[in-house]
Amino acid sequence: MLGRNALATSSAGDTCHNADLSSRRARVTAAHNRMSRLWTGGHASPVLCAGVSSESEHMVATGAEAGELTLWSHDGSPVSKLHLSADDDVTCVAFSPPTPCVLYASHGRTVSVLDTRNLKTAVTELTDVGEEEINWLSVNESGALLAAADDSGAVRVIDLQLKKVIRTLRKHDNICSSVTFRPHRPQSLVSAGLDMQVLLWDLPKVRPLWTYSLQDTQEEDAHPQRAGQMFNPPLAHCVDVSSCGNVFACAAEDGYIHLLRVSEDSRLRERGMFKAHCQGASQAHFISFLSHPYWLATGGNDGLVALWDLSEEALVANERKRKSRKKKPKARAKAVSQVQGSDKNQKQQMSAEEAEAGSASSSSGKTLPKLSFNHGEKVNWVCPAVLKGKPSLLVTDQSSSPSLYSLDEL
């Protein structure tokens, strides 16, 4: 495993050459220390990952190097600790959506199944789940399936009742860095890797529905290159799916957030990108508890943590329009159709919708964060959570103490 922020940005790429990025930097929240709080006493090693349960009194879990796992209360107090491995780091933690007391933690090629009510030992060990070291875990909404992405490039799907691997998905040509199940579609998952590919899978098929190269979007949106300037390739570090299940966000080594939108039949309809970080973007997570489901939190190797309102992106706006049309009552839709009149107008409307569905959305680079924090260290993980009734972001880096940021300003 190359680690959360393994690939160093080239020296020529360390500086933001884009004027928009400079203005973003200027807008970074000055009250960093006032708005953040360290959670201490939970780890002795750098914290690599974090997860939050879905129960009302959120339980937070963090995993660190040297096999350390810690449970925290929602006020940031360590509740219990466990040492899972002497040789392997805890690379990912994931709670079961329907059973919030069940926690899955990956270390090496193994996944430990834990009960947060009694963390003295693992309930069971799912051994040899990964062909090589596991990088990412995702549990589907029903709690029946667990997906594990590993260094071999494979995604293995585990039946949690049978406690065995039922599918091995192979298509990535390099490390598979991230995988996540889609909301409302327990048999569908998306993966991303250091081969710069995003893949959409539909179980029980063992071949992806489609494969998309982030280089395609990068080339379409390429800007003139300055003399001596180097660009990092869009190696995919993290992929997440909005709560609607049709909008994907992928954080990549080129500092961009790559966006993809699919239709109800899972066809790739639109793609776009915006520059989010001066160095590699390591994290991108949708936030479901704010004013709408298209808020996105990102973190990067430049030490920046940012909040983005993607509802302003054309790609997401098209998805919202589609959902709005779908929810329109049939009687009302019929009346509107009658008012519109001729078949010619109806055909024109259909043509416009088809053109919209097939278009490629390429952002102008003007996207600006609504809120940002100069964390100051390379970001390993960003975990959105409602803690003590307040919207928050838990951020981990190479230190042993996670940082909690308040999102009250939103």
Coordinates of C-alpha atoms in Angstrom, one line a residue:
M1 CA 0.0 0.0 0.0
L2 CA 1.3 3.5 -0.9
G3 CA -0.5 5.2 2.0
R4 CA -3.1 8.0 2.1
N5 CA -0.8 10.6 0.6
A6 CA 1.9 8.4 -0.9
L7 CA 2.8 10.2 -4.1
A8 CA 4.6 13.5 -3.5
T9 CA 3.7 16.4 -5.7
S10 CA 6.5 17.5 -8.0
S11 CA 8.3 20.6 -6.9
A12 CA 7.0 22.5 -9.8
G13 CA 3.5 21.6 -8.8
D14 CA 3.8 22.7 -5.2
T15 CA 2.9 26.2 -6.1
C16 CA -0.6 27.3 -7.1
H17 CA -0.2 28.9 -10.5
N18 CA -3.9 29.5 -10.9
A19 CA -5.3 32.8 -9.8
D20 CA -8.5 31.3 -8.6
L21 CA -6.6 29.0 -6.3
S22 CA -4.7 31.9 -4.9
S23 CA -8.0 33.7 -4.1
R24 CA -9.2 30.5 -2.4
R25 CA -6.2 30.5 -0.3
A26 CA -6.9 34.0 0.7
R27 CA -10.4 32.9 1.8
V28 CA -9.2 30.1 4.0
T29 CA -10.8 30.6 7.4
A30 CA -8.5 32.7 9.6
A31 CA -10.0 31.3 12.8
H32 CA -8.5 27.9 12.3
N33 CA -7.5 27.4 15.9
R34 CA -10.8 28.7 17.2
M35 CA -12.9 26.5 15.0
S36 CA -10.9 23.3 15.5
R37 CA -10.4 21.1 18.5
L38 CA -7.9 18.2 18.9
W39 CA -9.1 14.8 20.2
T40 CA -6.2 13.6 22.3
G41 CA -5.4 10.5 24.3
G42 CA -6.6 7.9 21.7
H43 CA -3.5 7.0 19.8
A44 CA 0.2 6.9 20.0
S45 CA 0.7 6.6 16.2
P46 CA -0.4 8.6 13.1
V47 CA -4.2 8.3 12.5
L48 CA -5.0 7.0 9.0
C49 CA -8.8 6.7 8.9
A50 CA -12.0 7.5 10.7
G51 CA -15.6 6.4 10.6
V52 CA -18.9 7.4 12.3
S53 CA -21.9 5.2 13.1
S54 CA -25.4 6.0 12.0
E55 CA -27.0 5.9 15.5
S56 CA -28.3 9.1 17.2
E57 CA -25.5 9.2 19.7
H58 CA -22.7 8.9 17.2
M59 CA -19.8 6.6 17.9
V60 CA -16.6 7.5 16.2
A61 CA -13.9 5.0 15.3
T62 CA -10.4 5.8 14.2
G63 CA -7.6 3.5 12.9
A64 CA -3.9 4.2 13.1
E65 CA -0.5 2.8 12.2
A66 CA 0.8 -0.2 14.2
G67 CA -2.7 -1.8 14.5
E68 CA -4.2 0.8 16.8
L69 CA -8.0 1.2 16.9
T70 CA -9.9 3.6 19.1
L71 CA -13.5 4.3 19.8
W72 CA -14.5 7.9 20.8
S73 CA -17.7 9.3 22.3
H74 CA -19.4 12.1 20.4
D75 CA -17.7 14.6 22.6
G76 CA -14.2 13.5 21.7
S77 CA -13.4 11.3 24.7
P78 CA -11.7 8.0 24.1
V79 CA -14.1 5.2 25.1
S80 CA -12.0 2.1 24.4
K81 CA -8.9 1.0 22.6
L82 CA -7.8 -2.2 20.9
H83 CA -4.5 -3.3 19.3
L84 CA -5.5 -5.4 16.3
S85 CA -2.1 -6.2 14.8
A86 CA 1.5 -6.0 15.7
D87 CA 2.6 -5.7 12.1
D88 CA -0.1 -4.1 10.1
D89 CA -1.7 -0.6 10.1
V90 CA -5.5 -0.1 10.5
T91 CA -6.2 1.3 7.0
C92 CA -10.0 1.6 7.0
V93 CA -12.9 1.4 9.4
A94 CA -16.6 1.1 8.5
F95 CA -19.8 0.8 10.6
S96 CA -22.7 -1.4 9.5
P97 CA -25.6 0.9 8.4
P98 CA -28.4 -1.2 9.9
T99 CA -26.5 -2.4 13.0
P100 CA -24.4 0.6 14.2
C101 CA -22.7 -1.4 17.0
V102 CA -21.0 -3.6 14.4
L103 CA -17.7 -2.2 13.2
Y104 CA -15.4 -3.5 10.4
A105 CA -11.6 -2.7 10.5
S106 CA -9.1 -3.7 7.9
H107 CA -5.4 -4.4 8.7
G108 CA -3.1 -6.2 6.2
R109 CA -5.2 -8.7 4.3
T110 CA -7.6 -9.2 7.2
V111 CA -10.9 -7.6 8.3
S112 CA -11.8 -7.7 12.0
V113 CA -15.5 -7.7 12.9
L114 CA -16.0 -5.9 16.2
D115 CA -18.9 -5.1 18.6
T116 CA -18.4 -1.5 19.9
R117 CA -20.3 -2.4 23.1
N118 CA -17.4 -4.8 24.0
L119 CA -14.2 -3.9 22.2
K120 CA -11.9 -6.2 24.2
T121 CA -11.5 -8.6 21.3
A122 CA -12.8 -9.1 17.7
V123 CA -16.1 -11.0 17.3
T124 CA -14.5 -12.7 14.3
E125 CA -11.6 -12.3 11.9
L126 CA -12.2 -12.4 8.1
T127 CA -8.8 -13.6 7.0
D128 CA -7.3 -13.5 3.6
V129 CA -10.1 -11.1 2.4
G130 CA -7.5 -9.1 0.5
E131 CA -5.1 -10.6 -2.0
E132 CA -2.7 -7.9 -0.8
E133 CA -3.1 -5.1 1.8
I134 CA -6.6 -3.8 2.0
N135 CA -7.0 0.0 1.4
W136 CA -10.7 0.6 1.7
L137 CA -13.9 -1.0 3.1
S138 CA -17.6 -0.3 2.3
V139 CA -20.7 -2.0 3.7
N140 CA -23.9 -1.8 1.6
E141 CA -27.1 -0.3 3.1
S142 CA -28.6 -3.7 4.0
G143 CA -25.5 -4.7 5.9
A144 CA -25.3 -7.9 4.0
L145 CA -22.2 -7.3 1.8
L146 CA -18.8 -5.9 2.5
A147 CA -16.5 -4.7 -0.3
A148 CA -12.7 -4.5 0.2
A149 CA -10.3 -2.8 -2.2
D150 CA -6.7 -3.9 -2.1
D151 CA -3.2 -3.3 -3.5
S152 CA -3.5 -6.1 -6.1
G153 CA -6.2 -3.9 -7.9
A154 CA -9.0 -6.3 -6.9
V155 CA -12.3 -5.6 -5.2
R156 CA -13.5 -8.5 -3.2
V157 CA -17.1 -8.8 -2.1
I158 CA -17.8 -10.7 1.1
D159 CA -21.2 -12.2 2.2
L160 CA -21.3 -11.2 5.8
Q161 CA -23.7 -13.9 6.8
L162 CA -21.7 -16.6 5.2
K163 CA -18.4 -14.9 6.1
K164 CA -16.8 -15.7 2.8
V165 CA -15.8 -14.0 -0.4
I166 CA -18.5 -14.4 -3.1
R167 CA -17.1 -12.2 -5.8
T168 CA -13.7 -11.0 -6.9
L169 CA -13.8 -8.1 -9.3
R170 CA -10.7 -7.6 -11.4
K171 CA -10.2 -4.8 -13.8
H172 CA -7.9 -2.2 -12.2
D173 CA -4.3 -2.4 -13.6
N174 CA -2.8 -0.8 -10.4
I175 CA -3.7 -0.4 -6.8
C176 CA -7.4 -0.2 -6.1
S177 CA -7.5 2.7 -3.6
S178 CA -11.2 3.2 -2.9
V179 CA -14.6 1.4 -3.2
T180 CA -18.1 2.3 -2.1
F181 CA -21.6 0.9 -2.5
R182 CA -24.2 3.2 -4.1
P183 CA -27.1 4.3 -1.9
H184 CA -30.5 2.6 -2.8
R185 CA -28.7 0.1 -4.9
P186 CA -27.2 -2.7 -2.6
Q187 CA -25.9 -4.6 -5.6
S188 CA -24.1 -1.7 -7.2
L189 CA -20.6 -0.3 -6.3
V190 CA -18.0 2.1 -7.7
S191 CA -14.3 1.7 -7.4
A192 CA -11.3 3.9 -8.2
G193 CA -7.5 3.2 -8.4
L194 CA -4.0 4.4 -9.1
D195 CA -4.6 3.3 -12.8
M196 CA -6.6 6.6 -13.1
Q197 CA -9.8 4.5 -13.7
V198 CA -13.3 4.8 -12.2
L199 CA -15.3 1.6 -12.6
L200 CA -19.0 1.0 -12.0
W201 CA -20.0 -2.6 -11.0
D202 CA -23.3 -4.3 -10.8
L203 CA -23.3 -7.6 -8.9
P204 CA -23.4 -10.5 -9.5
K205 CA -21.7 -9.6 -12.8
V206 CA -17.9 -9.8 -12.6
R207 CA -17.3 -7.2 -15.3
P208 CA -17.8 -3.5 -14.9
L209 CA -20.8 -1.8 -16.5
W210 CA -18.3 0.8 -17.7
T211 CA -14.8 2.1 -17.2
Y212 CA -13.9 5.7 -17.2
S213 CA -10.4 7.2 -17.4
L214 CA -9.9 10.4 -15.4
Q215 CA -7.3 11.4 -18.1
D216 CA -10.2 11.9 -20.5
T217 CA -11.7 14.7 -18.5
Q218 CA -8.2 16.1 -17.7
E219 CA -7.4 16.3 -21.4
E220 CA -10.8 17.9 -22.3
D221 CA -10.3 20.6 -19.6
A222 CA -6.5 21.0 -20.1
H223 CA -5.1 24.5 -19.7
P224 CA -2.0 25.9 -21.4
Q225 CA 1.1 24.6 -19.7
R226 CA 3.6 27.1 -18.3
A227 CA 7.3 26.6 -19.1
G228 CA 8.9 24.3 -16.7
Q229 CA 5.6 23.4 -15.0
M230 CA 4.8 19.8 -14.3
F231 CA 1.4 18.2 -13.7
N232 CA 0.6 15.2 -11.7
P233 CA -1.4 12.4 -13.3
P234 CA -5.0 12.0 -12.0
L235 CA -4.3 8.9 -9.9
A236 CA -7.6 8.3 -8.0
H237 CA -7.3 8.2 -4.3
C238 CA -10.9 8.4 -3.1
V239 CA -14.4 8.0 -4.6
D240 CA -17.7 8.7 -3.0
V241 CA -21.4 8.7 -4.1
S242 CA -24.1 11.2 -3.2
S243 CA -27.2 10.1 -1.3
C244 CA -29.2 10.1 -4.6
G245 CA -26.8 7.4 -5.9
N246 CA -26.2 9.0 -9.2
V247 CA -23.4 11.6 -8.7
F248 CA -19.9 10.4 -8.0
A249 CA -16.9 12.5 -6.8
C250 CA -13.3 11.3 -7.1
A251 CA -10.3 13.0 -5.5
A252 CA -7.2 12.6 -7.6
E253 CA -3.5 13.3 -7.5
D254 CA -3.8 16.2 -10.0
G255 CA -5.5 18.2 -7.3
Y256 CA -8.9 18.0 -9.1
I257 CA -12.2 16.7 -8.0
H258 CA -13.6 14.7 -10.9
L259 CA -17.4 14.5 -11.1
L260 CA -19.5 11.8 -12.9
R261 CA -23.2 11.6 -13.2
V262 CA -25.1 8.4 -14.2
S263 CA -28.7 7.9 -15.3
E264 CA -31.2 5.7 -13.6
D265 CA -30.1 2.8 -15.8
S266 CA -26.5 3.4 -14.6
R267 CA -25.2 4.8 -17.9
L268 CA -22.5 7.4 -17.7
R269 CA -24.2 10.7 -18.8
E270 CA -22.0 13.6 -17.8
R271 CA -18.5 14.3 -16.4
G272 CA -16.7 17.3 -15.1
M273 CA -13.9 18.5 -12.9
F274 CA -12.8 21.4 -10.8
K275 CA -9.5 22.4 -9.2
A276 CA -9.8 21.9 -5.4
H277 CA -6.2 21.6 -4.2
C278 CA -2.7 22.9 -5.1
Q279 CA -1.3 19.4 -4.5
G280 CA -2.9 15.9 -4.6
A281 CA -6.5 15.6 -3.4
S282 CA -6.6 12.7 -1.0
Q283 CA -10.2 12.8 0.2
A284 CA -13.7 13.6 -1.1
H285 CA -16.8 12.8 0.9
F286 CA -20.4 13.9 0.3
I287 CA -22.3 15.3 3.4
S288 CA -25.8 14.2 3.8
F289 CA -26.9 16.3 6.8
L290 CA -26.6 19.8 5.5
S291 CA -29.2 21.8 3.4
H292 CA -29.0 19.5 0.5
P293 CA -27.1 16.2 -0.3
Y294 CA -24.6 17.8 -2.7
W295 CA -22.3 19.3 -0.2
L296 CA -18.8 17.8 -0.6
A297 CA -15.9 17.8 1.9
T298 CA -12.4 17.5 0.5
G299 CA -8.8 17.2 1.9
G300 CA -5.5 17.3 0.2
N301 CA -1.7 17.1 0.5
D302 CA -1.6 20.9 0.5
G303 CA -3.1 20.8 4.1
L304 CA -6.3 22.4 2.9
V305 CA -9.8 21.1 4.0
A306 CA -12.6 22.6 2.1
L307 CA -16.4 22.5 1.8
W308 CA -18.0 22.8 -1.7
D309 CA -21.6 23.4 -2.8
L310 CA -21.9 21.2 -5.8
S311 CA -25.5 22.1 -6.4
E312 CA -24.1 25.1 -8.3
E313 CA -22.3 22.7 -10.7
A314 CA -24.2 22.2 -14.1
L315 CA -23.7 18.4 -13.8
V316 CA -25.5 18.2 -10.4
A317 CA -28.1 20.8 -11.5
N318 CA -29.1 18.4 -14.3
E319 CA -29.5 15.6 -11.8
R320 CA -31.8 17.8 -9.6
K321 CA -33.8 18.7 -12.7
R322 CA -34.2 15.1 -13.6
K323 CA -35.4 14.2 -10.1
S324 CA -37.8 17.1 -10.1
R325 CA -39.4 15.9 -13.4
K326 CA -39.6 12.4 -12.0
K327 CA -41.5 13.6 -8.9
K328 CA -44.1 15.6 -10.9
P329 CA -47.6 14.1 -10.4
K330 CA -48.9 12.3 -13.5
A331 CA -52.0 14.4 -13.7
R332 CA -50.1 17.6 -13.5
A333 CA -47.6 16.3 -16.1
K334 CA -50.5 15.5 -18.4
A335 CA -52.0 18.9 -18.0
V336 CA -48.7 20.6 -18.7
S337 CA -48.3 18.5 -21.8
Q338 CA -51.7 19.6 -23.1
V339 CA -50.9 23.2 -22.5
Q340 CA -47.7 22.9 -24.4
G341 CA -49.7 22.0 -27.4
S342 CA -48.2 20.6 -30.5
D343 CA -46.3 17.3 -31.1
K344 CA -43.5 19.5 -32.6
N345 CA -43.0 21.2 -29.3
Q346 CA -43.0 17.9 -27.4
K347 CA -40.4 16.5 -29.8
Q348 CA -38.3 19.6 -29.3
Q349 CA -38.5 19.1 -25.5
M350 CA -37.5 15.5 -25.8
S351 CA -34.6 16.4 -28.0
A352 CA -33.4 18.9 -25.4
E353 CA -33.6 16.3 -22.7
E354 CA -31.6 13.8 -24.7
A355 CA -29.0 16.4 -25.6
E356 CA -28.7 17.2 -21.9
A357 CA -28.4 13.5 -20.9
G358 CA -25.6 12.9 -23.4
S359 CA -23.6 16.1 -22.8
A360 CA -20.2 16.3 -21.2
S361 CA -19.9 18.9 -18.4
S362 CA -16.5 20.5 -18.1
S363 CA -16.3 23.0 -15.2
S364 CA -14.8 26.4 -15.9
G365 CA -12.4 26.3 -13.0
K366 CA -14.3 29.1 -11.2
T367 CA -15.7 26.8 -8.5
L368 CA -14.9 28.2 -5.1
P369 CA -15.2 26.6 -1.6
K370 CA -17.9 27.9 0.7
L371 CA -15.8 27.2 3.7
S372 CA -12.1 26.2 4.0
F373 CA -9.6 25.5 6.7
N374 CA -5.8 25.6 6.6
H375 CA -5.2 22.4 8.4
G376 CA -1.5 22.7 7.9
E377 CA -0.7 19.0 7.4
K378 CA -1.3 16.5 4.7
V379 CA -4.8 15.1 5.2
N380 CA -5.2 11.4 5.6
W381 CA -9.0 11.2 6.1
V382 CA -12.0 13.5 6.3
C383 CA -15.1 12.2 8.1
P384 CA -18.4 14.3 8.1
A385 CA -20.4 13.8 11.3
V386 CA -23.1 15.3 13.4
L387 CA -21.6 15.3 16.9
K388 CA -23.4 16.7 19.9
G389 CA -26.1 17.9 17.5
K390 CA -23.6 20.0 15.5
P391 CA -22.4 19.5 11.9
S392 CA -18.7 18.7 12.0
L393 CA -15.7 17.4 10.1
L394 CA -13.2 15.0 11.7
V395 CA -9.8 15.3 10.0
T396 CA -6.8 13.0 10.5
D397 CA -3.2 13.6 9.4
Q398 CA 0.2 12.3 10.3
S399 CA -0.2 13.2 14.0
S400 CA -1.8 10.9 16.6
S401 CA -4.7 13.4 17.3
P402 CA -7.7 13.9 15.0
S403 CA -8.9 17.4 14.6
L404 CA -12.6 18.4 14.8
Y405 CA -13.9 21.3 12.7
S406 CA -17.3 23.0 13.3
L407 CA -19.5 23.5 10.2
D408 CA -21.8 25.9 12.1
E409 CA -21.0 28.6 9.6
L410 CA -22.9 26.7 7.0

